[in-house]
Coordinates of C-alpha atoms and ligand atoms in Angstrom, one line a residue:
M168 CA -33.0 -17.3 30.2
T169 CA -33.3 -13.7 29.0
R170 CA -31.9 -12.7 32.3
H171 CA -28.7 -14.7 31.7
R172 CA -28.3 -13.2 28.2
Q173 CA -28.3 -9.7 29.7
R174 CA -24.9 -8.3 30.4
T175 CA -24.1 -5.7 33.0
K176 CA -22.0 -2.8 32.0
A177 CA -20.0 -0.3 33.8
L178 CA -22.2 2.4 35.3
S179 CA -21.6 5.5 33.4
R180 CA -19.8 8.0 35.7
R181 CA -21.7 10.9 34.1
G182 CA -25.0 9.1 34.3
F183 CA -24.3 8.1 37.9
L184 CA -23.3 11.6 39.0
S185 CA -26.3 13.2 37.2
G186 CA -28.6 10.7 38.8
T187 CA -30.0 9.4 35.5
T188 CA -29.3 5.7 36.4
C189 CA -31.1 6.2 39.6
N190 CA -34.2 7.5 37.9
L191 CA -34.5 4.3 36.0
L192 CA -35.5 2.7 39.2
A193 CA -37.6 5.5 40.4
S194 CA -40.3 4.1 38.0
A195 CA -39.5 0.5 38.7
S196 CA -42.1 -1.7 40.3
L197 CA -40.7 -2.9 43.5
A198 CA -41.2 -6.1 45.3
H199 CA -42.6 -4.6 48.5
A200 CA -42.3 -6.3 51.8
E201 CA -45.5 -6.0 53.7
H202 CA -44.5 -2.8 55.5
H203 CA -43.3 -0.9 52.5
S204 CA -45.2 2.1 51.2
A205 CA -45.6 2.2 47.4
S206 CA -44.3 5.8 46.9
L207 CA -40.7 5.3 47.9
T208 CA -37.9 4.4 45.6
L209 CA -35.3 1.9 46.7
P210 CA -31.6 2.2 45.9
F211 CA -30.6 0.8 42.6
L212 CA -27.5 -1.2 43.5
W213 CA -28.7 -4.1 45.5
G214 CA -26.1 -6.5 46.7
A215 CA -24.1 -8.3 49.3
A216 CA -20.5 -7.7 50.2
T217 CA -17.4 -9.8 50.8
S218 CA -13.7 -9.1 51.1
G219 CA -10.9 -11.3 49.7
Y220 CA -8.9 -12.0 52.8
Q221 CA -12.1 -12.9 54.8
T222 CA -13.4 -15.5 52.3
E223 CA -10.7 -16.7 49.8
G224 CA -8.6 -18.7 52.2
N225 CA -4.8 -19.3 52.4
S226 CA -3.8 -15.7 51.7
T227 CA -0.3 -16.6 52.8
N228 CA 1.5 -13.6 51.4
A229 CA -0.7 -11.1 53.3
D230 CA 0.4 -9.2 56.3
I231 CA -2.5 -10.4 58.4
W232 CA -1.7 -14.1 57.6
L233 CA 1.6 -13.6 59.5
L234 CA 0.0 -11.6 62.3
E235 CA -2.4 -14.5 62.9
Q236 CA 0.6 -16.9 63.4
V237 CA 3.0 -15.0 65.6
N238 CA 3.3 -15.3 69.4
G239 CA 1.2 -12.6 71.1
T240 CA -1.3 -12.5 68.2
I241 CA -4.6 -10.7 68.9
F242 CA -6.4 -13.0 66.4
K243 CA -8.6 -15.6 68.0
E244 CA -8.0 -18.2 65.3
H245 CA -6.3 -18.7 62.0
S246 CA -8.2 -17.8 58.8
G247 CA -6.9 -21.0 57.2
S248 CA -8.9 -22.0 54.1
A249 CA -11.7 -19.5 55.1
D250 CA -14.7 -20.0 52.8
D251 CA -12.5 -21.4 50.0
F252 CA -13.9 -18.6 47.9
Y253 CA -10.8 -18.4 45.8
A254 CA -11.8 -21.8 44.4
C255 CA -15.6 -21.5 44.8
Y256 CA -16.2 -18.0 43.4
R257 CA -18.1 -19.2 40.3
Q258 CA -20.7 -21.1 42.3
D259 CA -20.9 -18.3 44.8
I260 CA -21.5 -15.7 42.2
A261 CA -24.2 -17.8 40.6
L262 CA -25.7 -18.2 44.1
A263 CA -25.7 -14.4 44.6
A264 CA -27.5 -14.0 41.3
S265 CA -30.0 -16.7 42.2
L266 CA -30.9 -14.6 45.3
G267 CA -32.0 -11.8 43.0
L268 CA -29.1 -9.4 43.8
N269 CA -28.0 -7.1 41.0
S270 CA -24.5 -6.4 42.3
F271 CA -21.7 -8.2 44.2
R272 CA -19.0 -6.5 46.2
F273 CA -15.6 -8.1 46.6
S274 CA -12.0 -7.0 46.9
I275 CA -8.9 -7.6 44.8
E276 CA -6.1 -8.8 47.0
W277 CA -2.8 -6.9 46.4
S278 CA -0.9 -9.7 48.2
R279 CA -2.0 -12.1 45.5
I280 CA -1.3 -9.7 42.6
E281 CA 2.1 -8.7 43.9
P282 CA 3.2 -11.5 46.4
E283 CA 6.8 -10.2 46.5
Q284 CA 7.7 -6.7 45.8
G285 CA 8.0 -6.2 42.0
T286 CA 6.8 -9.8 41.2
I287 CA 3.5 -9.9 39.5
S288 CA 1.3 -13.0 39.6
H289 CA -0.3 -13.4 36.2
E290 CA -2.3 -16.3 37.6
A291 CA -3.9 -13.9 40.1
I292 CA -4.7 -11.4 37.4
A293 CA -6.4 -14.0 35.3
H294 CA -8.3 -15.2 38.4
Y295 CA -9.8 -11.8 39.2
Q296 CA -10.5 -11.2 35.5
D297 CA -12.5 -14.4 35.5
M298 CA -14.3 -13.4 38.7
L299 CA -15.3 -10.1 37.0
R300 CA -16.5 -12.0 33.9
A301 CA -18.4 -14.4 36.1
C302 CA -20.3 -11.5 37.6
H303 CA -21.2 -10.1 34.2
E304 CA -22.3 -13.6 33.0
N305 CA -24.6 -13.7 36.0
N306 CA -25.9 -10.2 35.5
L307 CA -24.3 -8.9 38.6
A308 CA -22.6 -5.5 38.5
P309 CA -19.1 -6.0 40.1
C310 CA -18.4 -3.6 42.9
V311 CA -14.6 -3.8 43.5
T312 CA -12.6 -2.7 46.5
Y313 CA -9.0 -2.1 45.5
S314 CA -7.8 -2.4 49.1
H315 CA -9.8 -4.1 51.8
F316 CA -7.4 -3.9 54.9
A317 CA -5.0 -6.7 54.0
C318 CA -1.8 -5.7 52.3
P319 CA 1.2 -7.7 51.1
R320 CA 3.5 -8.8 53.9
W321 CA 6.5 -7.1 52.2
F322 CA 4.6 -3.8 52.3
A323 CA 4.0 -4.1 56.0
A324 CA 7.6 -5.1 56.6
S325 CA 8.7 -2.0 54.7
G326 CA 6.7 0.2 57.1
G327 CA 3.2 0.0 55.6
W328 CA 1.4 3.3 55.4
E329 CA 4.1 4.8 57.7
S330 CA 6.7 4.5 55.0
P331 CA 7.4 7.5 52.8
D332 CA 7.3 5.1 49.8
A333 CA 3.9 3.7 50.7
A334 CA 1.9 5.7 48.2
D335 CA 4.3 4.9 45.3
H336 CA 4.0 1.2 46.0
F337 CA 0.2 1.4 46.2
L338 CA -0.1 3.6 43.1
R339 CA 1.8 1.0 41.0
Y340 CA -0.6 -1.7 42.2
C341 CA -3.6 0.5 41.4
E342 CA -2.3 1.3 38.0
L343 CA -1.7 -2.4 37.2
S344 CA -5.1 -3.4 38.6
S345 CA -7.0 -0.6 36.8
R346 CA -5.3 -1.6 33.5
S347 CA -6.0 -5.3 34.0
F348 CA -9.6 -5.0 35.4
G349 CA -11.0 -1.6 34.7
H350 CA -12.9 -2.6 31.5
L351 CA -14.8 -5.1 33.6
I352 CA -15.6 -3.0 36.7
S353 CA -19.0 -1.4 37.3
V354 CA -18.3 0.5 40.5
A355 CA -15.2 0.7 42.8
S356 CA -13.8 2.0 45.9
V357 CA -10.1 2.6 46.4
F358 CA -9.9 2.0 50.2
N359 CA -12.1 0.1 52.6
E360 CA -12.6 2.1 55.8
P361 CA -9.3 4.0 55.9
N362 CA -10.6 5.8 59.1
L363 CA -11.2 2.6 61.0
H364 CA -8.1 3.0 63.2
K365 CA -9.4 6.3 64.4
L366 CA -12.9 5.0 65.1
I367 CA -11.5 2.1 67.1
L368 CA -9.1 4.3 69.1
H369 CA -12.0 6.7 69.9
A370 CA -14.0 3.8 71.4
N371 CA -11.0 2.3 73.2
P372 CA -7.9 4.5 73.5
L373 CA -5.9 1.7 75.0
S374 CA -6.6 -0.8 72.2
D375 CA -3.2 -0.2 70.5
R376 CA -1.3 -1.6 73.5
A377 CA -2.4 -5.2 72.8
K378 CA -0.9 -5.1 69.4
T379 CA 2.7 -4.2 70.4
T380 CA 4.0 -7.7 71.0
M381 CA 2.3 -9.1 67.9
L382 CA 3.8 -6.4 65.7
A383 CA 7.3 -6.8 67.2
Q384 CA 7.1 -10.6 66.6
A385 CA 6.0 -10.0 63.0
A386 CA 8.9 -7.6 62.4
R387 CA 11.3 -10.2 63.8
A388 CA 9.9 -12.9 61.6
C389 CA 10.5 -10.7 58.5
H390 CA 14.0 -9.6 59.7
S391 CA 12.8 -6.1 59.5
P392 CA 13.0 -3.2 62.0
T393 CA 9.3 -2.6 61.6
F394 CA 5.9 -4.2 60.7
S395 CA 2.9 -2.0 60.1
Y396 CA -0.6 -3.1 59.1
Y397 CA -3.8 -1.1 58.7
L398 CA -4.4 -0.7 62.4
S399 CA -1.0 0.5 63.4
G400 CA 1.0 3.7 63.3
D401 CA 0.2 7.2 64.2
P402 CA -3.4 7.7 63.0
Q403 CA -2.9 11.3 62.0
R404 CA 0.2 10.7 60.0
V405 CA -1.3 7.5 58.4
E406 CA -4.4 9.4 57.5
A407 CA -2.5 12.2 55.8
A408 CA -0.5 9.6 53.8
M409 CA -3.6 7.7 52.7
I410 CA -5.6 10.8 51.8
S411 CA -2.7 11.9 49.5
A412 CA -2.6 8.4 48.1
W413 CA -6.3 8.5 47.5
R414 CA -6.1 11.7 45.4
R415 CA -3.4 10.2 43.3
A416 CA -5.1 6.8 43.0
Y417 CA -8.3 8.5 41.9
D418 CA -6.4 10.1 38.9
V419 CA -4.5 6.9 38.1
I420 CA -7.6 4.8 38.0
R421 CA -9.7 7.4 36.4
S422 CA -7.3 7.5 33.5
G423 CA -8.8 4.2 32.4
P424 CA -9.8 1.8 31.1
G425 CA -13.4 1.9 32.3
Q426 CA -15.5 4.9 33.3
Y427 CA -17.1 3.6 36.4
P428 CA -18.0 5.6 39.6
L429 CA -15.0 5.6 42.0
G430 CA -15.3 6.4 45.6
L431 CA -14.3 5.7 49.2
T432 CA -15.9 3.7 52.0
L433 CA -15.8 4.8 55.6
A434 CA -16.3 3.0 58.9
M435 CA -19.2 4.8 60.6
T436 CA -21.5 4.7 63.6
D437 CA -24.7 6.6 63.7
D438 CA -23.5 9.3 66.2
Q439 CA -26.3 10.6 68.3
A440 CA -25.9 13.4 70.8
I441 CA -27.4 13.2 74.3
G442 CA -27.9 16.8 75.2
D443 CA -25.4 19.3 74.0
P444 CA -24.2 18.1 70.6
A445 CA -20.7 19.7 70.8
A446 CA -18.8 16.6 71.9
R447 CA -20.6 14.5 69.3
D448 CA -19.9 17.0 66.6
H449 CA -16.2 17.1 67.6
K450 CA -16.1 13.3 67.4
R451 CA -17.6 13.3 63.9
A452 CA -15.2 16.0 62.7
E453 CA -12.2 14.1 64.1
I454 CA -13.1 10.6 62.7
Y455 CA -14.9 11.3 59.4
D456 CA -14.5 14.8 58.1
A457 CA -11.0 14.7 56.5
W458 CA -12.2 11.7 54.4
L459 CA -15.6 13.2 53.7
Y460 CA -14.0 16.4 52.4
A461 CA -11.4 14.4 50.4
C462 CA -14.3 12.6 48.7
R463 CA -16.2 15.8 48.1
E464 CA -13.1 17.3 46.4
K465 CA -12.5 14.2 44.3
G466 CA -14.8 11.2 44.4
D467 CA -18.0 10.0 42.7
F468 CA -19.7 8.5 45.8
I469 CA -19.2 8.0 49.5
G470 CA -19.6 4.4 50.8
V471 CA -21.2 4.2 54.2
Q472 CA -20.4 1.2 56.3
V473 CA -22.4 1.1 59.5
Y474 CA -23.6 -1.5 62.0
T475 CA -24.7 0.3 65.1
R476 CA -25.1 3.7 66.8
S477 CA -22.9 5.5 69.3
L478 CA -24.3 7.9 71.9
T479 CA -22.2 10.9 73.0
G480 CA -23.0 13.1 75.9
P481 CA -21.2 16.3 76.9
H482 CA -18.4 14.3 78.6
G483 CA -18.0 11.5 76.1
T484 CA -19.4 8.2 75.1
V485 CA -22.6 7.1 76.9
P486 CA -23.5 3.4 77.1
P487 CA -26.6 2.1 75.2
P488 CA -29.9 2.6 77.0
A489 CA -31.1 0.0 79.5
G490 CA -33.1 -2.7 77.8
S491 CA -31.1 -2.6 74.5
H492 CA -29.4 -5.7 73.5
S493 CA -26.0 -6.5 72.0
T494 CA -25.1 -8.4 68.9
T495 CA -22.5 -11.1 69.1
M496 CA -19.9 -8.5 68.1
G497 CA -20.9 -6.7 71.3
W498 CA -22.5 -3.8 69.4
E499 CA -25.9 -2.4 70.3
F500 CA -28.6 -3.9 68.0
Y501 CA -29.7 -0.8 66.2
P502 CA -30.6 -1.3 62.6
E503 CA -31.7 2.3 62.1
C504 CA -28.1 3.4 62.3
V505 CA -27.9 3.3 58.5
E506 CA -30.3 6.3 58.2
G507 CA -28.3 8.6 60.5
A508 CA -24.9 7.7 59.0
C509 CA -26.1 8.2 55.4
R510 CA -27.6 11.6 56.3
Y511 CA -24.3 12.8 57.9
A512 CA -22.1 11.4 55.1
A513 CA -24.2 12.9 52.4
S514 CA -24.4 16.3 54.1
V515 CA -20.6 16.7 54.5
S516 CA -19.4 15.0 51.4
Q517 CA -22.2 16.3 49.1
R518 CA -21.7 13.1 47.1
P519 CA -24.2 10.3 46.3
V520 CA -24.2 7.6 49.0
I521 CA -23.9 3.9 48.5
V522 CA -24.3 1.8 51.7
T523 CA -21.4 -0.5 51.0
E524 CA -21.8 -2.4 54.3
N525 CA -24.5 -2.9 56.8
G526 CA -25.5 -6.0 58.8
V527 CA -25.5 -7.8 62.1
A528 CA -23.6 -10.4 63.9
T529 CA -26.1 -12.9 65.3
D530 CA -26.6 -16.7 65.6
N531 CA -30.3 -16.1 65.3
D532 CA -31.4 -15.5 61.7
S533 CA -34.8 -14.1 62.7
E534 CA -32.9 -11.3 64.3
R535 CA -31.0 -10.7 61.1
Q536 CA -34.3 -10.5 59.2
D537 CA -35.6 -8.0 61.7
Y538 CA -32.4 -6.0 61.3
I539 CA -32.7 -6.0 57.5
R540 CA -36.4 -4.9 57.5
R541 CA -35.8 -2.1 60.0
A542 CA -32.6 -1.0 58.3
I543 CA -34.3 -0.8 54.9
T544 CA -37.3 1.1 56.3
S545 CA -34.9 3.6 57.8
L546 CA -33.0 3.9 54.6
E547 CA -36.3 4.6 52.8
R548 CA -37.0 7.5 55.2
A549 CA -33.7 9.1 54.1
V550 CA -34.4 8.5 50.4
A551 CA -37.9 10.1 50.9
D552 CA -36.2 13.1 52.4
G553 CA -34.1 13.5 49.3
I554 CA -30.8 11.9 50.5
D555 CA -29.2 10.7 47.3
I556 CA -28.7 7.0 48.1
R557 CA -27.7 4.8 45.2
G558 CA -27.2 1.4 46.6
Y559 CA -27.3 -1.1 49.5
Y560 CA -24.9 -4.0 50.1
H561 CA -25.6 -6.3 53.0
W562 CA -22.5 -7.5 55.0
S563 CA -21.9 -10.2 54.6
F564 CA -22.7 -12.5 51.7
L565 CA -21.1 -15.5 53.5
D566 CA -20.3 -16.2 57.1
S567 CA -16.6 -15.4 57.0
F568 CA -13.4 -14.7 58.9
E569 CA -14.2 -11.7 61.1
W570 CA -10.6 -10.6 61.6
A571 CA -9.4 -10.7 65.2
A572 CA -12.8 -12.1 66.3
G573 CA -12.3 -15.2 64.2
Y574 CA -15.2 -17.2 62.7
R575 CA -17.6 -17.0 65.6
P576 CA -19.5 -13.8 64.8
L577 CA -21.9 -14.9 62.1
M578 CA -22.7 -12.1 59.8
G579 CA -23.6 -13.9 56.6
L580 CA -26.8 -14.3 54.6
I581 CA -25.3 -17.7 53.8
S582 CA -23.8 -20.2 56.2
V583 CA -20.7 -22.1 55.3
D584 CA -19.9 -25.5 56.8
P585 CA -16.4 -25.1 58.2
K586 CA -15.4 -28.6 57.1
T587 CA -17.2 -29.3 53.8
K588 CA -17.6 -25.6 52.8
K589 CA -21.2 -26.3 51.9
R590 CA -23.2 -23.2 51.5
T591 CA -26.7 -22.9 52.9
P592 CA -28.7 -19.7 52.3
K593 CA -30.4 -18.5 55.5
P594 CA -34.0 -17.1 55.4
S595 CA -32.6 -13.6 55.6
A596 CA -31.1 -14.2 52.1
F597 CA -34.5 -14.8 50.7
L598 CA -35.9 -11.8 52.6
L599 CA -33.3 -9.6 50.9
R600 CA -34.4 -11.0 47.6
N601 CA -38.0 -10.1 48.3
L602 CA -37.0 -6.5 49.1
C603 CA -35.0 -6.2 45.9
P604 CA -36.2 -4.0 43.0
K605 CA -38.0 -6.4 40.6
K606 CA -37.4 -4.7 37.3
S607 CA -34.2 -5.8 35.5
M608 CA -31.4 -3.4 35.8
I609 CA -30.5 -1.2 32.8
W610 CA -26.9 -0.2 32.9
Q611 CA -26.0 2.9 31.0
L612 CA -22.8 3.5 29.2
Ligands
BGC350 C1 -15.2 -4.3 57.5 C2 -15.4 -5.8 57.3 C3 -15.8 -6.5 58.6 C4 -17.1 -5.8 59.1 C5 -17.7 -6.4 60.3 C6 -16.1 -3.7 58.5 O1 -15.4 -3.0 59.3 O2 -15.1 -3.7 56.3 O3 -14.3 -6.4 56.7 O4 -15.9 -7.8 58.5 O5 -16.9 -4.5 59.3 O6 -16.9 -6.5 61.3

C-alpha cells in the first residue's frame, strides 16, 4: 500500500553524476542470494528492458515492418501483433512492479509519433505519456530510449542516416518527445547500440550482401531511389552522422523539461585477448571508442549491452574454447561478459555505467537462472573494484520479436503465449526479484 503511494521522480542529474543517489543504496540491506557476500553494494537501478518495435505489435509505419514483408527479406517471420504491448502496457508495467523491479526500460517509437513526415500523432503522444505515468504509479523509474533501431518508413525512404537531412529530422523528433515526455522521464538514452552495424560487420564482413535485395525491394515499394535502415550504409559515414546527431540531441533534450541522466547505449562483447592484445585492442578502438569518447565529452552515463564474449588472437577472432556451449542465438554462454565490458566502457568513457541490456537466449529457464546469478556475481566484482555501475536491466522483460531471428530465441523473464498473449513469469523472473535491493528507492530531485 505504502509502496503504491510512493512516486518515482526523475533522478537528479547532479546527484547522479556526483554519485549521491548511488550512496543511498550503499547502506541498503540487500536481499542476498545464497552466494552473495554482505559487503558488496548492488547497482541501484534494477530493471528489465524492452523495445517498442519488439513488443508493441503492428508497427506498420516503421521501416522494419516493410523490410519484413518484401521479397528477399532476411527476417525469419513477421512481427505481427508481437506481444500486443501497445494495448497491454498497463498490465505489464504492474507485473514488472510485482516482480520487485524499481525501473522499467522501454522505447518511444518515432514511427508512431511521426507516422508521415511532418504529421504528428497526438494519440501516440498521449499513449506514451500514459505509459510513463503508469510506471510512476507503479513506483518504477522509467528508463526511456528515444531511438531503438526502428525508424519511420519515410525516414528510411529518404536515405535514413545516410541522408544529409537525417540529423535535422531526428532532432525535431527529439525536441517534440523531450517536450512531451521529459517531465516524466527518470533516465534516458538517445540511441540504442548505434555501433551495432560495425560490431556485426566485424564478426561477419559478408553479412551486408544478404541485405541488398531486401533493401532494393523496399526502395521500390516506396517509389524511392533508396531505403536505408539502421544496419545499412557505409558504417564510417553513418557513425559520423550519428555522433554529430547525438551531440545536438543531447543539448536539445537537456534544455528540458526534466533533468534526468541522459546517455548512450552500446552493443558490446567482452573482448578477451589470446596472447598479444594488439588485435583485440584494435578491434575495441574501431568498434567502441568513437562512441565512448563522444559520451565522455557529453553524456551522463554509458549504457553497456552485452551478452557474450569474443576472443581475439594475433590474427583475428578465435572460436570459443572446446566444451563451451552456445545459446539459441548461437553465442557462447558466458555470463561473466558483463564484468569485462563494464570495465572497458568505464575506463574509456570515464562515465558511470548502467548495464542497459544483458541476458541469454535459451529454452531452458534453469540456464537463464544460472546466467543471471553468474552475471550478477561478476558485476559485483567490478563494483567491488570501484567501477561506477549504477544499474542493471535484464534483457528481456518479455519473450519478444528478436528482429531477423523472429520469435524463436526466447530471452524473456516472462513467456508470452503467441495466440492468447497470456503472460507467465518464469522462475528466473523471481530469481531477479530475490537479487533486487530490498530497501525502497529514494529518488532525489
Ligand atoms: C538489442 C535488442 C535485441 C538484443 C538481443 C540488442 O542488440 O538492443 O533489441 O533484442 O540485443 O538480440
